[in-house]
């Protein structure tokens, strides 16, 4: 994977990985668990257009999956280890479970990947 | 009070800050390499040898972005003795070293049994223009490696040499 890319361009290898979407609807988020990324991240939210999802590394923190889904649904980093979207590392989350603000919740609900129930 | 500077040049770094960096989900390695620098290498070497897969592999990637002989040495050792994620990090890191160091690392990585390690070793050989120097090993991979994708990746590197 390319360096420090959250939502941006994907490599040919990422495109191949995200091509695996058997039985998934267009808006379904898919998570790919991998041994490691290159270079080493806990996860990565970059995905090809129309194939929403993220990558999570097997040694990631227990909050990385939710954090990456947050990115996919439009959230950015904050500098606060009480919150899911901390950019300081979800390993360092201090008050599990971490918080989402009302505004973050609204952003995710407003994502065109979210389906009102 | 003057702020204590912790840059690559003054031979100091803060281990707690380094651990905090390595615990991030998405990491800016080039920036961290500048910030922590060669002073962090002995600590990074310890982390690579530790049992914590997440910290160990991230430490190996960070070493790849730090310049100098000491970092070359750590990567060469990591390529020979690390777990698969660490050996991949070493093979990837090779492309940012000088030719002699890259060649020393890739000689090991191209003999690896893991397709992931060999895949990144081939990429680094190509990026570092070491295809000719490592031609014998790459040719061997193109003919004998178990994974067909790796075989054809090796053949591609050889074709580009002609
Ligand atoms: Zn993030």
mmCIF file of C-alpha atoms and ligand atoms in Angstrom:
data_model
loop_
_atom_site.group_PDB
_atom_site.id
_atom_site.type_symbol
_atom_site.label_atom_id
_atom_site.label_comp_id
_atom_site.label_asym_id
_atom_site.label_seq_id
_atom_site.Cartn_x
_atom_site.Cartn_y
_atom_site.Cartn_z
ATOM 1 C CA UNK A 1 0.000 0.000 0.000
ATOM 2 C CA UNK A 2 1.068 3.528 -0.582
ATOM 3 C CA UNK A 3 2.165 5.816 2.192
ATOM 4 C CA UNK A 4 -0.268 7.470 4.560
ATOM 5 C CA UNK A 5 -3.240 7.159 2.301
ATOM 6 C CA UNK A 6 -6.571 6.969 4.087
ATOM 7 C CA UNK A 7 -9.196 7.701 1.483
ATOM 8 C CA UNK A 8 -7.141 8.394 -1.602
ATOM 9 C CA UNK A 9 -5.839 6.421 -4.522
ATOM 10 C CA UNK A 10 -5.442 2.672 -4.423
ATOM 11 C CA UNK A 11 -2.750 0.461 -5.888
ATOM 12 C CA UNK A 12 -3.343 -2.321 -8.400
ATOM 13 C CA UNK A 13 -2.927 -4.810 -5.568
ATOM 14 C CA UNK A 14 -5.573 -3.066 -3.456
ATOM 15 C CA UNK A 15 -7.904 -3.040 -6.460
ATOM 16 C CA UNK A 16 -7.482 -6.790 -6.809
ATOM 17 C CA UNK A 17 -8.137 -7.341 -3.107
ATOM 18 C CA UNK A 18 -11.243 -5.147 -3.094
ATOM 19 C CA UNK A 19 -12.511 -6.993 -6.170
ATOM 20 C CA UNK A 20 -13.428 -9.823 -3.806
ATOM 21 C CA UNK A 21 -17.007 -8.892 -2.950
ATOM 22 C CA UNK A 22 -18.969 -12.097 -3.405
ATOM 23 C CA UNK A 23 -22.600 -11.790 -2.267
ATOM 24 C CA UNK A 24 -22.111 -8.152 -1.172
ATOM 25 C CA UNK A 25 -24.453 -5.318 -2.143
ATOM 26 C CA UNK A 26 -23.085 -2.118 -3.641
ATOM 27 C CA UNK A 27 -23.235 -0.224 -0.343
ATOM 28 C CA UNK A 28 -22.017 -3.051 1.864
ATOM 29 C CA UNK A 29 -18.748 -2.328 3.630
ATOM 30 C CA UNK A 30 -16.297 -5.211 3.370
ATOM 31 C CA UNK A 31 -13.368 -5.724 5.720
ATOM 32 C CA UNK A 32 -10.308 -7.617 4.562
ATOM 33 C CA UNK A 33 -8.185 -9.055 7.344
ATOM 34 C CA UNK A 34 -4.536 -9.325 6.302
ATOM 35 C CA UNK A 35 -1.263 -10.406 7.874
ATOM 36 C CA UNK A 36 0.300 -7.010 7.294
ATOM 37 C CA UNK A 37 0.260 -3.932 5.085
ATOM 38 C CA UNK A 38 3.267 -2.388 3.344
ATOM 39 C CA UNK A 39 4.327 -0.198 5.012
ATOM 40 C CA UNK A 40 3.031 -1.394 8.358
ATOM 41 C CA UNK A 41 -0.295 0.058 9.509
ATOM 42 C CA UNK A 42 -3.040 -1.315 11.742
ATOM 43 C CA UNK A 43 -5.504 -0.714 8.965
ATOM 44 C CA UNK A 44 -6.258 1.327 5.894
ATOM 45 C CA UNK A 45 -9.527 2.862 4.714
ATOM 46 C CA UNK A 46 -8.464 3.527 1.107
ATOM 47 C CA UNK A 47 -10.738 1.688 -1.321
ATOM 48 C CA UNK A 48 -11.588 1.793 -5.002
ATOM 49 C CA UNK A 49 -14.687 3.798 -5.991
ATOM 50 C CA UNK A 50 -17.835 1.718 -5.717
ATOM 51 C CA UNK A 51 -16.156 -0.952 -3.602
ATOM 52 C CA UNK A 52 -16.422 0.409 -0.074
ATOM 53 C CA UNK A 53 -14.440 -1.276 2.640
ATOM 54 C CA UNK A 54 -11.155 -1.314 4.476
ATOM 55 C CA UNK A 55 -8.188 -3.437 5.405
ATOM 56 C CA UNK A 56 -7.407 -4.476 8.986
ATOM 57 C CA UNK A 57 -4.153 -6.111 10.044
ATOM 58 C CA UNK A 58 -4.286 -9.226 12.213
ATOM 59 C CA UNK A 59 -2.191 -7.629 14.958
ATOM 60 C CA UNK A 60 -4.277 -4.413 15.035
ATOM 61 C CA UNK A 61 -6.012 -3.065 18.133
ATOM 62 C CA UNK A 62 -9.535 -4.232 18.917
ATOM 63 C CA UNK A 63 -10.824 -0.792 17.889
ATOM 64 C CA UNK A 64 -9.063 -0.567 14.508
ATOM 65 C CA UNK A 65 -11.940 -2.104 12.543
ATOM 66 C CA UNK A 66 -14.473 0.412 13.893
ATOM 67 C CA UNK A 67 -11.945 3.239 13.388
ATOM 68 C CA UNK A 68 -11.414 2.314 9.722
ATOM 69 C CA UNK A 69 -15.169 2.005 9.145
ATOM 70 C CA UNK A 70 -15.394 5.520 10.620
ATOM 71 C CA UNK A 71 -12.970 6.735 7.934
ATOM 72 C CA UNK A 72 -14.939 4.950 5.199
ATOM 73 C CA UNK A 73 -18.121 6.655 6.435
ATOM 74 C CA UNK A 74 -16.487 10.075 6.254
ATOM 75 C CA UNK A 75 -14.819 10.687 9.631
ATOM 76 C CA UNK A 76 -11.422 12.322 10.122
ATOM 77 C CA UNK A 77 -8.902 12.062 12.946
ATOM 78 C CA UNK A 78 -9.160 13.882 16.257
ATOM 79 C CA UNK A 79 -6.445 14.310 18.895
ATOM 80 C CA UNK A 80 -8.282 12.672 21.761
ATOM 81 C CA UNK A 81 -7.702 9.145 23.041
ATOM 82 C CA UNK A 82 -11.199 9.002 24.525
ATOM 83 C CA UNK A 83 -12.590 8.931 21.009
ATOM 84 C CA UNK A 84 -12.790 6.228 18.348
ATOM 85 C CA UNK A 85 -11.359 8.524 15.689
ATOM 86 C CA UNK A 86 -8.205 9.357 17.633
ATOM 87 C CA UNK A 87 -5.268 9.860 15.324
ATOM 88 C CA UNK A 88 -2.941 8.957 18.173
ATOM 89 C CA UNK A 89 -3.599 5.241 17.894
ATOM 90 C CA UNK A 90 -6.593 3.169 18.936
ATOM 91 C CA UNK A 91 -4.192 0.994 20.978
ATOM 92 C CA UNK A 92 -3.949 4.042 23.260
ATOM 93 C CA UNK A 93 -7.684 4.467 23.832
ATOM 94 C CA UNK A 94 -8.118 5.329 27.486
ATOM 95 C CA UNK A 95 -11.815 4.854 28.296
ATOM 96 C CA UNK A 96 -13.084 1.815 26.432
ATOM 97 C CA UNK A 97 -15.425 1.751 24.677
ATOM 98 C CA UNK A 98 -14.285 4.916 22.884
ATOM 99 C CA UNK A 99 -16.729 7.703 22.104
ATOM 100 C CA UNK A 100 -18.327 8.988 18.924
ATOM 101 C CA UNK A 101 -19.684 12.525 19.087
ATOM 102 C CA UNK A 102 -23.196 13.393 17.942
ATOM 103 C CA UNK A 103 -21.674 15.207 14.968
ATOM 104 C CA UNK A 104 -19.646 12.114 14.008
ATOM 105 C CA UNK A 105 -22.729 9.968 14.298
ATOM 106 C CA UNK A 106 -24.599 12.383 11.996
ATOM 107 C CA UNK A 107 -21.767 12.332 9.454
ATOM 108 C CA UNK A 108 -21.870 8.537 9.332
ATOM 109 C CA UNK A 109 -25.676 8.456 9.025
ATOM 110 C CA UNK A 110 -25.444 10.992 6.197
ATOM 111 C CA UNK A 111 -22.905 8.921 4.293
ATOM 112 C CA UNK A 112 -24.333 7.650 1.033
ATOM 113 C CA UNK A 113 -23.229 4.208 2.204
ATOM 114 C CA UNK A 114 -25.674 4.318 5.129
ATOM 115 C CA UNK A 115 -29.179 2.967 4.675
ATOM 116 C CA UNK A 116 -31.979 4.468 6.798
ATOM 117 C CA UNK A 117 -33.880 1.769 8.634
ATOM 118 C CA UNK B 1 12.490 27.225 29.500
ATOM 119 C CA UNK B 2 13.982 26.149 26.214
ATOM 120 C CA UNK B 3 12.291 23.154 24.667
ATOM 121 C CA UNK B 4 14.550 20.165 24.408
ATOM 122 C CA UNK B 5 14.933 19.241 20.789
ATOM 123 C CA UNK B 6 14.870 15.589 19.885
ATOM 124 C CA UNK B 7 16.033 15.374 16.320
ATOM 125 C CA UNK B 8 18.070 12.877 14.394
ATOM 126 C CA UNK B 9 21.204 14.972 14.763
ATOM 127 C CA UNK B 10 21.533 15.443 18.499
ATOM 128 C CA UNK B 11 21.608 11.759 19.347
ATOM 129 C CA UNK B 12 18.572 11.755 21.617
ATOM 130 C CA UNK B 13 15.052 10.499 21.328
ATOM 131 C CA UNK B 14 12.184 9.834 23.664
ATOM 132 C CA UNK B 15 11.310 6.098 23.819
ATOM 133 C CA UNK B 16 7.787 6.830 25.066
ATOM 134 C CA UNK B 17 7.155 9.101 22.110
ATOM 135 C CA UNK B 18 8.511 6.435 19.781
ATOM 136 C CA UNK B 19 6.211 3.786 21.265
ATOM 137 C CA UNK B 20 3.260 6.191 20.997
ATOM 138 C CA UNK B 21 4.098 6.690 17.329
ATOM 139 C CA UNK B 22 4.350 2.958 16.663
ATOM 140 C CA UNK B 23 0.986 2.365 18.351
ATOM 141 C CA UNK B 24 -0.809 4.543 15.789
ATOM 142 C CA UNK B 25 -3.216 2.976 13.303
ATOM 143 C CA UNK B 26 -1.893 4.782 10.224
ATOM 144 C CA UNK B 27 1.730 5.879 10.454
ATOM 145 C CA UNK B 28 3.751 8.607 8.771
ATOM 146 C CA UNK B 29 7.076 6.758 8.600
ATOM 147 C CA UNK B 30 9.106 9.365 6.689
ATOM 148 C CA UNK B 31 8.206 12.051 9.257
ATOM 149 C CA UNK B 32 9.010 9.715 12.162
ATOM 150 C CA UNK B 33 12.357 8.765 10.609
ATOM 151 C CA UNK B 34 13.312 12.448 10.578
ATOM 152 C CA UNK B 35 12.034 12.990 14.093
ATOM 153 C CA UNK B 36 13.565 9.978 15.852
ATOM 154 C CA UNK B 37 16.555 9.315 13.597
ATOM 155 C CA UNK B 38 19.522 7.032 14.045
ATOM 156 C CA UNK B 39 19.521 7.473 17.834
ATOM 157 C CA UNK B 40 16.411 5.294 17.955
ATOM 158 C CA UNK B 41 18.008 2.352 16.125
ATOM 159 C CA UNK B 42 19.167 0.301 19.159
ATOM 160 C CA UNK B 43 15.674 0.536 20.641
ATOM 161 C CA UNK B 44 14.053 -0.306 17.296
ATOM 162 C CA UNK B 45 16.341 -3.320 16.987
ATOM 163 C CA UNK B 46 15.123 -4.538 20.385
ATOM 164 C CA UNK B 47 11.512 -4.065 19.334
ATOM 165 C CA UNK B 48 12.085 -6.062 16.143
ATOM 166 C CA UNK B 49 13.374 -8.926 18.272
ATOM 167 C CA UNK B 50 10.439 -8.655 20.710
ATOM 168 C CA UNK B 51 7.427 -10.954 20.674
ATOM 169 C CA UNK B 52 4.984 -8.131 19.884
ATOM 170 C CA UNK B 53 4.171 -8.696 16.209
ATOM 171 C CA UNK B 54 2.576 -5.271 15.748
ATOM 172 C CA UNK B 55 5.394 -3.241 17.300
ATOM 173 C CA UNK B 56 8.099 -5.444 15.787
ATOM 174 C CA UNK B 57 6.932 -5.056 12.204
ATOM 175 C CA UNK B 58 6.320 -1.318 12.550
ATOM 176 C CA UNK B 59 9.797 -0.944 14.055
ATOM 177 C CA UNK B 60 11.228 -2.770 11.031
ATOM 178 C CA UNK B 61 9.439 -0.402 8.631
ATOM 179 C CA UNK B 62 10.687 2.637 10.534
ATOM 180 C CA UNK B 63 14.282 1.373 10.353
ATOM 181 C CA UNK B 64 13.836 1.207 6.571
ATOM 182 C CA UNK B 65 13.238 4.961 6.488
ATOM 183 C CA UNK B 66 16.266 5.856 8.650
ATOM 184 C CA UNK B 67 19.498 6.464 6.778
ATOM 185 C CA UNK B 68 22.914 5.004 7.522
ATOM 186 C CA UNK B 69 24.989 1.854 7.929
ATOM 187 C CA UNK B 70 23.525 0.907 11.304
ATOM 188 C CA UNK B 71 20.034 0.800 9.793
ATOM 189 C CA UNK B 72 21.354 -1.209 6.808
ATOM 190 C CA UNK B 73 22.758 -3.756 9.233
ATOM 191 C CA UNK B 74 19.475 -4.126 11.133
ATOM 192 C CA UNK B 75 17.535 -4.613 7.909
ATOM 193 C CA UNK B 76 19.974 -7.225 6.657
ATOM 194 C CA UNK B 77 19.600 -9.156 9.882
ATOM 195 C CA UNK B 78 15.809 -8.739 9.811
ATOM 196 C CA UNK B 79 15.723 -10.112 6.258
ATOM 197 C CA UNK B 80 17.569 -13.205 7.449
ATOM 198 C CA UNK B 81 15.962 -13.957 10.788
ATOM 199 C CA UNK B 82 12.652 -12.105 11.244
ATOM 200 C CA UNK B 83 9.090 -13.399 11.059
ATOM 201 C CA UNK B 84 7.314 -13.023 7.700
ATOM 202 C CA UNK B 85 5.929 -9.490 8.328
ATOM 203 C CA UNK B 86 9.415 -8.378 9.385
ATOM 204 C CA UNK B 87 11.092 -10.020 6.400
ATOM 205 C CA UNK B 88 8.576 -8.276 4.125
ATOM 206 C CA UNK B 89 9.448 -4.973 5.820
ATOM 207 C CA UNK B 90 13.154 -5.604 5.190
ATOM 208 C CA UNK B 91 12.580 -6.506 1.534
ATOM 209 C CA UNK B 92 10.468 -3.370 1.089
ATOM 210 C CA UNK B 93 12.959 -1.212 3.004
ATOM 211 C CA UNK B 94 15.767 -2.319 0.675
ATOM 212 C CA UNK B 95 14.551 0.007 -2.072
ATOM 213 C CA UNK B 96 15.364 3.025 0.080
ATOM 214 C CA UNK B 97 18.985 1.965 0.801
ATOM 215 C CA UNK B 98 22.123 2.549 -1.286
ATOM 216 C CA UNK B 99 22.893 -0.144 -3.884
ATOM 217 C CA UNK B 100 25.395 -2.094 -1.793
ATOM 218 C CA UNK B 101 23.081 -2.288 1.219
ATOM 219 C CA UNK B 102 20.037 -3.021 -0.938
ATOM 220 C CA UNK B 103 21.884 -5.812 -2.691
ATOM 221 C CA UNK B 104 22.969 -7.368 0.624
ATOM 222 C CA UNK B 105 19.362 -7.351 1.883
ATOM 223 C CA UNK B 106 17.824 -8.564 -1.371
ATOM 224 C CA UNK B 107 20.294 -11.435 -1.726
ATOM 225 C CA UNK B 108 18.624 -12.867 1.347
ATOM 226 C CA UNK B 109 15.065 -11.797 0.545
ATOM 227 C CA UNK B 110 15.195 -13.340 -2.940
ATOM 228 C CA UNK B 111 16.049 -16.688 -1.372
ATOM 229 C CA UNK B 112 13.079 -16.531 0.982
ATOM 230 C CA UNK B 113 10.451 -19.262 0.940
ATOM 231 C CA UNK B 114 7.593 -16.811 1.580
ATOM 232 C CA UNK B 115 5.888 -15.540 -1.608
ATOM 233 C CA UNK B 116 5.145 -12.225 0.145
ATOM 234 C CA UNK B 117 8.801 -11.615 0.928
ATOM 235 C CA UNK B 118 9.903 -12.531 -2.592
ATOM 236 C CA UNK B 119 7.166 -10.344 -4.108
ATOM 237 C CA UNK B 120 8.477 -7.262 -2.330
ATOM 238 C CA UNK B 121 12.100 -8.259 -2.924
ATOM 239 C CA UNK B 122 11.393 -8.334 -6.666
ATOM 240 C CA UNK B 123 9.718 -4.914 -6.458
ATOM 241 C CA UNK B 124 12.710 -3.502 -4.595
ATOM 242 C CA UNK B 125 15.206 -5.079 -7.008
ATOM 243 C CA UNK B 126 13.346 -3.397 -9.850
ATOM 244 C CA UNK B 127 13.010 -0.033 -8.063
ATOM 245 C CA UNK B 128 16.713 -0.048 -7.115
ATOM 246 C CA UNK B 129 17.756 -1.118 -10.629
ATOM 247 C CA UNK B 130 19.483 -4.171 -9.187
ATOM 248 C CA UNK B 131 17.930 -6.562 -11.672
ATOM 249 C CA UNK B 132 21.253 -7.215 -13.406
ATOM 250 C CA UNK B 133 23.242 -7.657 -10.193
ATOM 251 C CA UNK B 134 20.678 -10.133 -8.865
ATOM 252 C CA UNK B 135 19.889 -11.724 -12.217
ATOM 253 C CA UNK B 136 20.893 -15.270 -11.256
ATOM 254 C CA UNK B 137 18.607 -15.309 -8.241
ATOM 255 C CA UNK B 138 15.710 -13.706 -10.104
ATOM 256 C CA UNK B 139 16.125 -16.152 -12.970
ATOM 257 C CA UNK B 140 16.017 -19.036 -10.495
ATOM 258 C CA UNK B 141 12.763 -17.688 -9.030
ATOM 259 C CA UNK B 142 11.226 -17.293 -12.491
ATOM 260 C CA UNK B 143 11.863 -20.967 -13.184
ATOM 261 C CA UNK B 144 11.458 -22.701 -9.838
ATOM 262 C CA UNK B 145 9.311 -20.756 -7.377
ATOM 263 C CA UNK B 146 6.168 -22.561 -6.229
ATOM 264 C CA UNK B 147 3.810 -19.604 -6.643
ATOM 265 C CA UNK B 148 2.945 -18.845 -10.289
ATOM 266 C CA UNK B 149 2.291 -15.140 -9.672
ATOM 267 C CA UNK B 150 5.774 -14.759 -8.214
ATOM 268 C CA UNK B 151 7.292 -16.701 -11.091
ATOM 269 C CA UNK B 152 5.744 -14.350 -13.621
ATOM 270 C CA UNK B 153 6.696 -11.291 -11.554
ATOM 271 C CA UNK B 154 10.310 -12.510 -11.669
ATOM 272 C CA UNK B 155 10.051 -13.088 -15.433
ATOM 273 C CA UNK B 156 8.752 -9.523 -15.846
ATOM 274 C CA UNK B 157 11.766 -8.104 -13.994
ATOM 275 C CA UNK B 158 14.085 -10.118 -16.258
ATOM 276 C CA UNK B 159 12.262 -8.977 -19.423
ATOM 277 C CA UNK B 160 12.693 -5.328 -18.453
ATOM 278 C CA UNK B 161 16.473 -5.910 -18.313
ATOM 279 C CA UNK B 162 16.685 -6.691 -22.004
HETATM 280 ZN ZN1 LIG C 1 -7.231 6.627 11.148
#
